[in-house]
Amino acid sequence: MTIPFIDLKSQYQALKPQIQERINRVLEHGQYIMGPEVGELEERLADYVGVKHCIAVSSGTDSLLIAMMALGIGPGDEVITTPFTFIATGEMIALLGATPVFVDIDTRTYNIDPEKIEFAITPKTRAIMPASLYGQCSDMDAINAIADRHRLPVIEDGAQSFGATYKGRKSCGLSTIGSTSFFPSKPLGGYGDGGALFTNDDDLAKTMREIRVHGQDRRYHHSRIGINGRLDTLQAAILLVKMDRLEWEVVQRRAIGERYSHYIELRGSNIKTPFIEEYNTSVFAQYTIEIDYREDVIAKLKTNGIPVAVHYPVPLHMQQAFKHPYKGRLSIVNAEHAASRVMSLPMHPYMTEDDQDYIVDTLVGP
Ligand SMILES: *Cc1c(COP(=O)(O)O)cnc(C)c1O
């Protein structure tokens, strides 16, 4: 028995005629760059998240870069972020010549601990950038309150949480700028790279749109330095079809995540299942547990045809790439501890109960 870690094929089978129809339309009209599907997708996504502006971009990484460029972040600046995330979150801060200041995580949610943020703020701090790890938002009200006191913008790295809610509001619409990714395995994934920015701020939206196209305000007139950060029309067309199915998939993800936790907890093992705050819903971009003897468990699952992954084995402040720019003011023991113990199980909206039972049985014994 071999189980997929994620299953993009079943989703494609379910949407095949609509996807092919949408792709064909793009091939017929031929506007491969910034075609009408891009604007249509932006409206659809802005509506879904409940914000004024959506700017579709080339990836979740470029999305973070454009957000920080729009805020004018550069050399000498500091950005407060989490050490327990995908590299891109810290990487784009460093790429702009700014310093990532890593603040330790809450051991329950694995997201940045708001109570520790204020100690890390200095006169050089220019922004706070939490990430919504595994599909659950950080405590954004608490983070926004600290940011307001210090007049700082907040960028939510919502690459893993598109479709999740925080106190009834949608992820990516919870702060100054929301950012997400359409990498194929993310909760809303395309068939290639893609991402999007969200904001209610008209000026920031205009600036981010300009940065997306080489800082251009009119054709061949460049008011600022930008990048080539556009989303392909073909990806927008594919994502428009996938949006029709997003809510169903979000419900499935949540049900499958909760079913995992229910059965793992029922066995009374010493496995730590995901903790979801009562005011949050998670989209379970990953279903991640904490476990003793991780390497042995991974080996056992793999032998039984169950793929697993570790998100993430090395926190950012311990990555070779951050050896020099890293500025530590506080200890980051929680992230280091989590990195040594977490493990993600197969997770996708099309998982059958049989497959899930088999995974749980193999994990904790029948
Ligand atoms: C995937 C991811 C990104 C980067 O998105 P890409 O589209 O792959 O560039 C950034 N931040 C987090 C937290 C991610 O999970």
Tab-separated table of N, CA, C and O in Angstrom, residues 254-350:
chain	number	residue	atom	x	y	z
A	254	ARG	N	-10.526	20.422	7.126
A	254	ARG	CA	-10.786	20.556	8.556
A	254	ARG	C	-11.309	19.234	9.116
A	254	ARG	O	-10.880	18.785	10.176
A	255	ALA	N	-12.224	18.598	8.393
A	255	ALA	CA	-12.799	17.335	8.867
A	255	ALA	C	-11.714	16.263	8.969
A	255	ALA	O	-11.663	15.507	9.949
A	256	ILE	N	-10.831	16.204	7.987
A	256	ILE	CA	-9.775	15.188	7.987
A	256	ILE	C	-8.775	15.469	9.115
A	256	ILE	O	-8.347	14.563	9.822
A	257	GLY	N	-8.457	16.731	9.313
A	257	GLY	CA	-7.557	17.112	10.414
A	257	GLY	C	-8.155	16.723	11.759
A	257	GLY	O	-7.488	16.134	12.618
A	258	GLU	N	-9.441	17.029	11.928
A	258	GLU	CA	-10.094	16.720	13.210
A	258	GLU	C	-10.223	15.207	13.414
A	258	GLU	O	-10.095	14.702	14.529
A	259	ARG	N	-10.443	14.488	12.323
A	259	ARG	CA	-10.573	13.028	12.416
A	259	ARG	C	-9.234	12.395	12.829
A	259	ARG	O	-9.190	11.488	13.660
A	260	TYR	N	-8.141	12.917	12.243
A	260	TYR	CA	-6.800	12.468	12.662
A	260	TYR	C	-6.647	12.638	14.177
A	260	TYR	O	-6.276	11.706	14.891
A	261	SER	N	-6.913	13.852	14.644
A	261	SER	CA	-6.698	14.148	16.070
A	261	SER	C	-7.569	13.256	16.936
A	261	SER	O	-7.116	12.716	17.945
A	262	HIS	N	-8.833	13.089	16.527
A	262	HIS	CA	-9.765	12.275	17.305
A	262	HIS	C	-9.212	10.860	17.478
A	262	HIS	O	-9.152	10.339	18.596
A	263	TYR	N	-8.797	10.243	16.384
A	263	TYR	CA	-8.349	8.846	16.468
A	263	TYR	C	-6.985	8.700	17.138
A	263	TYR	O	-6.760	7.725	17.857
A	264	ILE	N	-6.115	9.671	16.919
A	264	ILE	CA	-4.806	9.584	17.585
A	264	ILE	C	-4.988	9.750	19.098
A	264	ILE	O	-4.420	9.010	19.898
A	265	GLU	N	-5.832	10.707	19.491
A	265	GLU	CA	-6.055	10.949	20.922
A	265	GLU	C	-6.774	9.770	21.580
A	265	GLU	O	-6.489	9.421	22.729
A	266	LEU	N	-7.688	9.155	20.839
A	266	LEU	CA	-8.428	8.000	21.342
A	266	LEU	C	-7.494	6.866	21.752
A	266	LEU	O	-7.773	6.111	22.688
A	267	ARG	N	-6.377	6.743	21.045
A	267	ARG	CA	-5.436	5.659	21.353
A	267	ARG	C	-4.612	5.965	22.598
A	267	ARG	O	-3.839	5.137	23.052
A	268	GLY	N	-4.746	7.194	23.075
A	268	GLY	CA	-4.062	7.566	24.302
A	268	GLY	C	-2.547	7.484	24.233
A	268	GLY	O	-1.871	7.184	25.197
A	269	SER	N	-1.997	7.741	23.068
A	269	SER	CA	-0.544	7.694	22.933
A	269	SER	C	0.042	9.026	23.397
A	269	SER	O	-0.684	9.976	23.696
A	270	ASN	N	1.371	9.095	23.482
A	270	ASN	CA	1.972	10.358	23.916
A	270	ASN	C	2.339	11.248	22.724
A	270	ASN	O	3.338	11.941	22.726
A	271	ILE	N	1.489	11.203	21.704
A	271	ILE	CA	1.678	12.051	20.534
A	271	ILE	C	0.921	13.349	20.760
A	271	ILE	O	-0.237	13.339	21.184
A	272	LYS	N	1.584	14.476	20.462
A	272	LYS	CA	0.908	15.776	20.603
A	272	LYS	C	0.227	16.118	19.287
A	272	LYS	O	0.885	16.304	18.274
A	273	THR	N	-1.106	16.191	19.307
A	273	THR	CA	-1.881	16.535	18.104
A	273	THR	C	-1.973	18.062	17.994
A	273	THR	O	-1.735	18.765	18.979
A	274	PRO	N	-2.322	18.588	16.810
A	274	PRO	CA	-2.355	20.045	16.651
A	274	PRO	C	-3.333	20.716	17.610
A	274	PRO	O	-4.447	20.225	17.818
A	275	PHE	N	-2.897	21.819	18.189
A	275	PHE	CA	-3.770	22.627	19.049
A	275	PHE	C	-4.297	23.793	18.221
A	275	PHE	O	-3.528	24.595	17.705
A	276	ILE	N	-5.614	23.851	18.080
A	276	ILE	CA	-6.220	24.955	17.324
A	276	ILE	C	-6.964	25.845	18.317
A	276	ILE	O	-7.834	25.371	19.054
A	277	GLU	N	-6.617	27.143	18.352
A	277	GLU	CA	-7.287	28.085	19.255
A	277	GLU	C	-8.794	28.059	18.977
A	277	GLU	O	-9.206	27.929	17.824
A	278	GLU	N	-9.624	28.253	20.030
A	278	GLU	CA	-11.072	28.135	19.796
A	278	GLU	C	-11.578	29.208	18.847
A	278	GLU	O	-12.610	29.033	18.205
A	279	TYR	N	-10.858	30.317	18.728
A	279	TYR	CA	-11.312	31.380	17.816
A	279	TYR	C	-10.771	31.186	16.387
A	279	TYR	O	-11.027	31.997	15.512
A	280	ASN	N	-10.006	30.125	16.155
A	280	ASN	CA	-9.424	29.877	14.823
A	280	ASN	C	-10.072	28.689	14.138
A	280	ASN	O	-10.523	27.755	14.804
A	281	THR	N	-10.069	28.705	12.786
A	281	THR	CA	-10.215	27.456	12.047
A	281	THR	C	-8.947	27.298	11.232
A	281	THR	O	-8.433	28.273	10.676
A	282	SER	N	-8.425	26.080	11.200
A	282	SER	CA	-7.203	25.802	10.442
A	282	SER	C	-7.568	25.144	9.122
A	282	SER	O	-8.527	24.384	9.053
A	283	VAL	N	-6.772	25.437	8.070
A	283	VAL	CA	-6.973	24.721	6.804
A	283	VAL	C	-6.004	23.534	6.705
A	283	VAL	O	-5.932	22.877	5.670
A	284	PHE	N	-5.271	23.277	7.772
A	284	PHE	CA	-4.350	22.141	7.811
A	284	PHE	C	-3.530	22.026	6.520
A	284	PHE	O	-3.563	20.989	5.847
A	285	ALA	N	-2.814	23.087	6.198
A	285	ALA	CA	-1.858	23.020	5.086
A	285	ALA	C	-0.949	21.820	5.347
A	285	ALA	O	-0.532	21.121	4.420
A	286	GLN	N	-0.639	21.598	6.611
A	286	GLN	CA	0.042	20.383	7.062
A	286	GLN	C	-0.708	19.878	8.281
A	286	GLN	O	-1.192	20.670	9.077
A	287	TYR	N	-0.772	18.554	8.411
A	287	TYR	CA	-1.239	17.982	9.673
A	287	TYR	C	0.013	17.530	10.415
A	287	TYR	O	0.644	16.531	10.058
A	288	THR	N	0.390	18.305	11.423
A	288	THR	CA	1.702	18.127	12.044
A	288	THR	C	1.571	17.753	13.511
A	288	THR	O	0.881	18.432	14.272
A	289	ILE	N	2.239	16.667	13.866
A	289	ILE	CA	2.216	16.182	15.249
A	289	ILE	C	3.609	16.316	15.862
A	289	ILE	O	4.590	16.525	15.146
A	290	GLU	N	3.654	16.198	17.197
A	290	GLU	CA	4.942	16.184	17.892
A	290	GLU	C	5.086	14.814	18.531
A	290	GLU	O	4.125	14.293	19.113
A	291	ILE	N	6.296	14.282	18.457
A	291	ILE	CA	6.446	12.871	18.814
A	291	ILE	C	7.861	12.588	19.337
A	291	ILE	O	8.818	13.242	18.938
A	292	ASP	N	7.964	11.597	20.260
A	292	ASP	CA	9.284	11.136	20.720
A	292	ASP	C	9.857	10.183	19.675
A	292	ASP	O	9.110	9.578	18.923
A	293	TYR	N	11.143	10.020	19.682
A	293	TYR	CA	11.813	9.072	18.756
A	293	TYR	C	11.346	9.279	17.314
A	293	TYR	O	10.929	8.334	16.634
A	294	ARG	N	11.374	10.530	16.877
A	294	ARG	CA	10.834	10.867	15.561
A	294	ARG	C	11.437	10.057	14.426
A	294	ARG	O	10.711	9.561	13.559
A	295	GLU	N	12.751	9.907	14.433
A	295	GLU	CA	13.384	9.228	13.295
A	295	GLU	C	12.913	7.774	13.183
A	295	GLU	O	12.706	7.278	12.089
A	296	ASP	N	12.710	7.124	14.332
A	296	ASP	CA	12.226	5.731	14.310
A	296	ASP	C	10.808	5.663	13.750
A	296	ASP	O	10.478	4.769	12.968
A	297	VAL	N	9.977	6.601	14.169
A	297	VAL	CA	8.586	6.617	13.695
A	297	VAL	C	8.536	6.887	12.194
A	297	VAL	O	7.787	6.246	11.460
A	298	ILE	N	9.356	7.825	11.727
A	298	ILE	CA	9.404	8.134	10.292
A	298	ILE	C	9.808	6.876	9.510
A	298	ILE	O	9.199	6.534	8.500
A	299	ALA	N	10.807	6.173	10.018
A	299	ALA	CA	11.276	4.964	9.332
A	299	ALA	C	10.161	3.927	9.267
A	299	ALA	O	9.929	3.311	8.224
A	300	LYS	N	9.419	3.758	10.389
A	300	LYS	CA	8.339	2.777	10.423
A	300	LYS	C	7.251	3.137	9.408
A	300	LYS	O	6.770	2.286	8.643
A	301	LEU	N	6.876	4.411	9.345
A	301	LEU	CA	5.829	4.836	8.415
A	301	LEU	C	6.280	4.642	6.973
A	301	LEU	O	5.529	4.138	6.135
A	302	LYS	N	7.521	5.015	6.695
A	302	LYS	CA	8.025	4.893	5.323
A	302	LYS	C	8.057	3.430	4.874
A	302	LYS	O	7.673	3.121	3.744
A	303	THR	N	8.493	2.555	5.761
A	303	THR	CA	8.517	1.122	5.433
A	303	THR	C	7.127	0.628	5.077
A	303	THR	O	6.968	-0.298	4.294
A	304	ASN	N	6.117	1.249	5.664
A	304	ASN	CA	4.737	0.830	5.404
A	304	ASN	C	4.056	1.653	4.306
A	304	ASN	O	2.828	1.690	4.226
A	305	GLY	N	4.851	2.330	3.504
A	305	GLY	CA	4.304	3.038	2.343
A	305	GLY	C	3.630	4.357	2.672
A	305	GLY	O	2.823	4.860	1.892
A	306	ILE	N	3.963	4.932	3.834
A	306	ILE	CA	3.353	6.212	4.215
A	306	ILE	C	4.417	7.316	4.190
A	306	ILE	O	5.344	7.310	4.999
A	307	PRO	N	4.292	8.256	3.245
A	307	PRO	CA	5.286	9.318	3.183
A	307	PRO	C	5.049	10.346	4.286
A	307	PRO	O	3.902	10.645	4.622
A	308	VAL	N	6.109	10.857	4.870
A	308	VAL	CA	5.998	11.907	5.885
A	308	VAL	C	7.018	12.988	5.575
A	308	VAL	O	7.909	12.788	4.755
A	309	ALA	N	6.866	14.139	6.210
A	309	ALA	CA	7.819	15.232	5.999
A	309	ALA	C	8.024	15.952	7.321
A	309	ALA	O	7.183	15.842	8.228
A	310	VAL	N	9.123	16.664	7.438
A	310	VAL	CA	9.372	17.444	8.648
A	310	VAL	C	9.334	18.929	8.279
A	310	VAL	O	10.155	19.404	7.505
A	311	HIS	N	8.327	19.625	8.805
A	311	HIS	CA	8.193	21.069	8.587
A	311	HIS	C	8.403	21.788	9.913
A	311	HIS	O	7.484	21.860	10.690
A	312	TYR	N	9.586	22.230	10.266
A	312	TYR	CA	10.810	22.276	9.489
A	312	TYR	C	11.917	21.781	10.388
A	312	TYR	O	11.860	22.063	11.592
A	313	PRO	N	12.916	21.092	9.866
A	313	PRO	CA	13.925	20.480	10.734
A	313	PRO	C	14.909	21.484	11.357
A	313	PRO	O	15.480	21.205	12.401
A	314	VAL	N	15.107	22.627	10.695
A	314	VAL	CA	16.062	23.623	11.201
A	314	VAL	C	15.386	24.994	11.257
A	314	VAL	O	14.956	25.513	10.233
A	315	PRO	N	15.256	25.584	12.452
A	315	PRO	CA	14.650	26.919	12.509
A	315	PRO	C	15.546	27.947	11.812
A	315	PRO	O	16.753	27.725	11.672
A	316	LEU	N	14.933	29.044	11.382
A	316	LEU	CA	15.678	29.979	10.518
A	316	LEU	C	16.943	30.534	11.179
A	316	LEU	O	17.960	30.687	10.509
A	317	HIS	N	16.887	30.828	12.480
A	317	HIS	CA	18.063	31.445	13.115
A	317	HIS	C	19.249	30.488	13.152
A	317	HIS	O	20.371	30.910	13.398
A	318	MET	N	19.003	29.179	12.911
A	318	MET	CA	20.099	28.205	12.905
A	318	MET	C	20.526	27.825	11.492
A	318	MET	O	21.416	26.991	11.311
A	319	GLN	N	19.885	28.404	10.489
A	319	GLN	CA	20.259	28.118	9.103
A	319	GLN	C	21.587	28.803	8.790
A	319	GLN	O	21.814	29.949	9.176
A	320	GLN	N	22.396	28.099	8.020
A	320	GLN	CA	23.686	28.634	7.576
A	320	GLN	C	23.517	30.045	6.983
A	320	GLN	O	24.283	30.959	7.273
A	321	ALA	N	22.483	30.213	6.172
A	321	ALA	CA	22.258	31.490	5.477
A	321	ALA	C	22.085	32.662	6.442
A	321	ALA	O	22.352	33.800	6.086
A	322	PHE	N	21.633	32.391	7.659
A	322	PHE	CA	21.370	33.483	8.604
A	322	PHE	C	22.438	33.584	9.700
A	322	PHE	O	22.256	34.307	10.661
A	323	LYS	N	23.517	32.856	9.534
A	323	LYS	CA	24.562	32.875	10.566
A	323	LYS	C	25.003	34.292	10.872
A	323	LYS	O	25.136	34.676	12.022
A	324	HIS	N	25.230	35.088	9.842
A	324	HIS	CA	25.775	36.425	10.075
A	324	HIS	C	24.738	37.501	10.346
A	324	HIS	O	24.840	38.201	11.338
A	325	PRO	N	23.704	37.601	9.484
A	325	PRO	CA	22.763	38.698	9.740
A	325	PRO	C	21.901	38.506	10.972
A	325	PRO	O	21.324	39.444	11.486
A	326	TYR	N	21.831	37.263	11.481
A	326	TYR	CA	20.925	36.993	12.594
A	326	TYR	C	21.326	37.771	13.844
A	326	TYR	O	22.463	37.788	14.265
A	327	LYS	N	20.330	38.416	14.425
A	327	LYS	CA	20.538	39.154	15.658
A	327	LYS	C	19.638	38.552	16.716
A	327	LYS	O	18.429	38.689	16.646
A	328	GLY	N	20.199	37.877	17.657
A	328	GLY	CA	19.376	37.271	18.694
A	328	GLY	C	19.389	38.101	19.953
A	328	GLY	O	20.439	38.439	20.462
A	329	ARG	N	18.211	38.448	20.414
A	329	ARG	CA	18.132	39.182	21.672
A	329	ARG	C	17.503	38.312	22.739
A	329	ARG	O	17.673	38.527	23.918
A	330	LEU	N	16.718	37.348	22.263
A	330	LEU	CA	15.992	36.491	23.192
A	330	LEU	C	16.283	35.055	22.810
A	330	LEU	O	16.611	34.776	21.660
A	331	SER	N	16.113	34.149	23.733
A	331	SER	CA	16.374	32.763	23.392
A	331	SER	C	15.215	32.231	22.553
A	331	SER	O	14.093	32.726	22.619
A	332	ILE	N	15.520	31.239	21.736
A	332	ILE	CA	14.530	30.706	20.810
A	332	ILE	C	14.378	29.210	21.065
A	332	ILE	O	14.374	28.402	20.151
A	333	VAL	N	14.286	28.858	22.342
A	333	VAL	CA	14.271	27.441	22.708
A	333	VAL	C	13.035	26.700	22.196
A	333	VAL	O	13.120	25.533	21.812
A	334	ASN	N	11.895	27.370	22.181
A	334	ASN	CA	10.666	26.677	21.774
A	334	ASN	C	10.735	26.232	20.321
A	334	ASN	O	10.329	25.118	19.985
A	335	ALA	N	11.240	27.107	19.449
A	335	ALA	CA	11.341	26.753	18.031
A	335	ALA	C	12.347	25.620	17.846
A	335	ALA	O	12.140	24.713	17.043
A	336	GLU	N	13.439	25.670	18.594
A	336	GLU	CA	14.456	24.621	18.466
A	336	GLU	C	13.904	23.271	18.936
A	336	GLU	O	14.123	22.235	18.310
A	337	HIS	N	13.148	23.309	20.032
A	337	HIS	CA	12.558	22.100	20.565
A	337	HIS	C	11.554	21.520	19.557
A	337	HIS	O	11.592	20.319	19.250
A	338	ALA	N	10.685	22.377	19.023
A	338	ALA	CA	9.676	21.920	18.059
A	338	ALA	C	10.348	21.335	16.815
A	338	ALA	O	9.941	20.279	16.318
A	339	ALA	N	11.382	22.004	16.327
A	339	ALA	CA	12.058	21.544	15.108
A	339	ALA	C	12.613	20.136	15.269
A	339	ALA	O	12.734	19.386	14.292
A	340	SER	N	12.929	19.755	16.502
A	340	SER	CA	13.510	18.432	16.721
A	340	SER	C	12.439	17.355	16.911
A	340	SER	O	12.759	16.177	16.991
A	341	ARG	N	11.181	17.763	16.993
A	341	ARG	CA	10.132	16.790	17.337
A	341	ARG	C	8.945	16.706	16.378
A	341	ARG	O	8.175	15.757	16.438
A	342	VAL	N	8.765	17.716	15.489
A	342	VAL	CA	7.552	17.714	14.654
A	342	VAL	C	7.662	16.798	13.447
A	342	VAL	O	8.763	16.496	12.977
A	343	MET	N	6.519	16.410	12.948
A	343	MET	CA	6.447	15.524	11.803
A	343	MET	C	5.054	15.675	11.179
A	343	MET	O	4.058	15.706	11.894
A	344	SER	N	4.993	15.781	9.838
A	344	SER	CA	3.704	15.979	9.172
A	344	SER	C	3.254	14.687	8.490
A	344	SER	O	4.045	14.025	7.819
A	345	LEU	N	1.983	14.365	8.664
A	345	LEU	CA	1.382	13.168	8.054
A	345	LEU	C	0.742	13.549	6.719
A	345	LEU	O	0.474	14.722	6.475
A	346	PRO	N	0.461	12.568	5.853
A	346	PRO	CA	-0.220	12.879	4.590
A	346	PRO	C	-1.502	13.678	4.863
A	346	PRO	O	-2.220	13.394	5.824
A	347	MET	N	-1.746	14.672	4.038
A	347	MET	CA	-2.913	15.540	4.267
A	347	MET	C	-3.369	16.140	2.948
A	347	MET	O	-2.598	16.811	2.272
A	348	HIS	N	-4.612	15.851	2.569
A	348	HIS	CA	-5.204	16.490	1.397
A	348	HIS	C	-6.700	16.258	1.454
A	348	HIS	O	-7.171	15.333	2.146
A	349	PRO	N	-7.493	17.083	0.759
A	349	PRO	CA	-8.949	17.020	0.910
A	349	PRO	C	-9.581	15.760	0.331
A	349	PRO	O	-10.764	15.535	0.528
A	350	TYR	N	-8.823	14.946	-0.400
A	350	TYR	CA	-9.414	13.778	-1.056
A	350	TYR	C	-9.052	12.470	-0.347
A	350	TYR	O	-9.273	11.386	-0.871
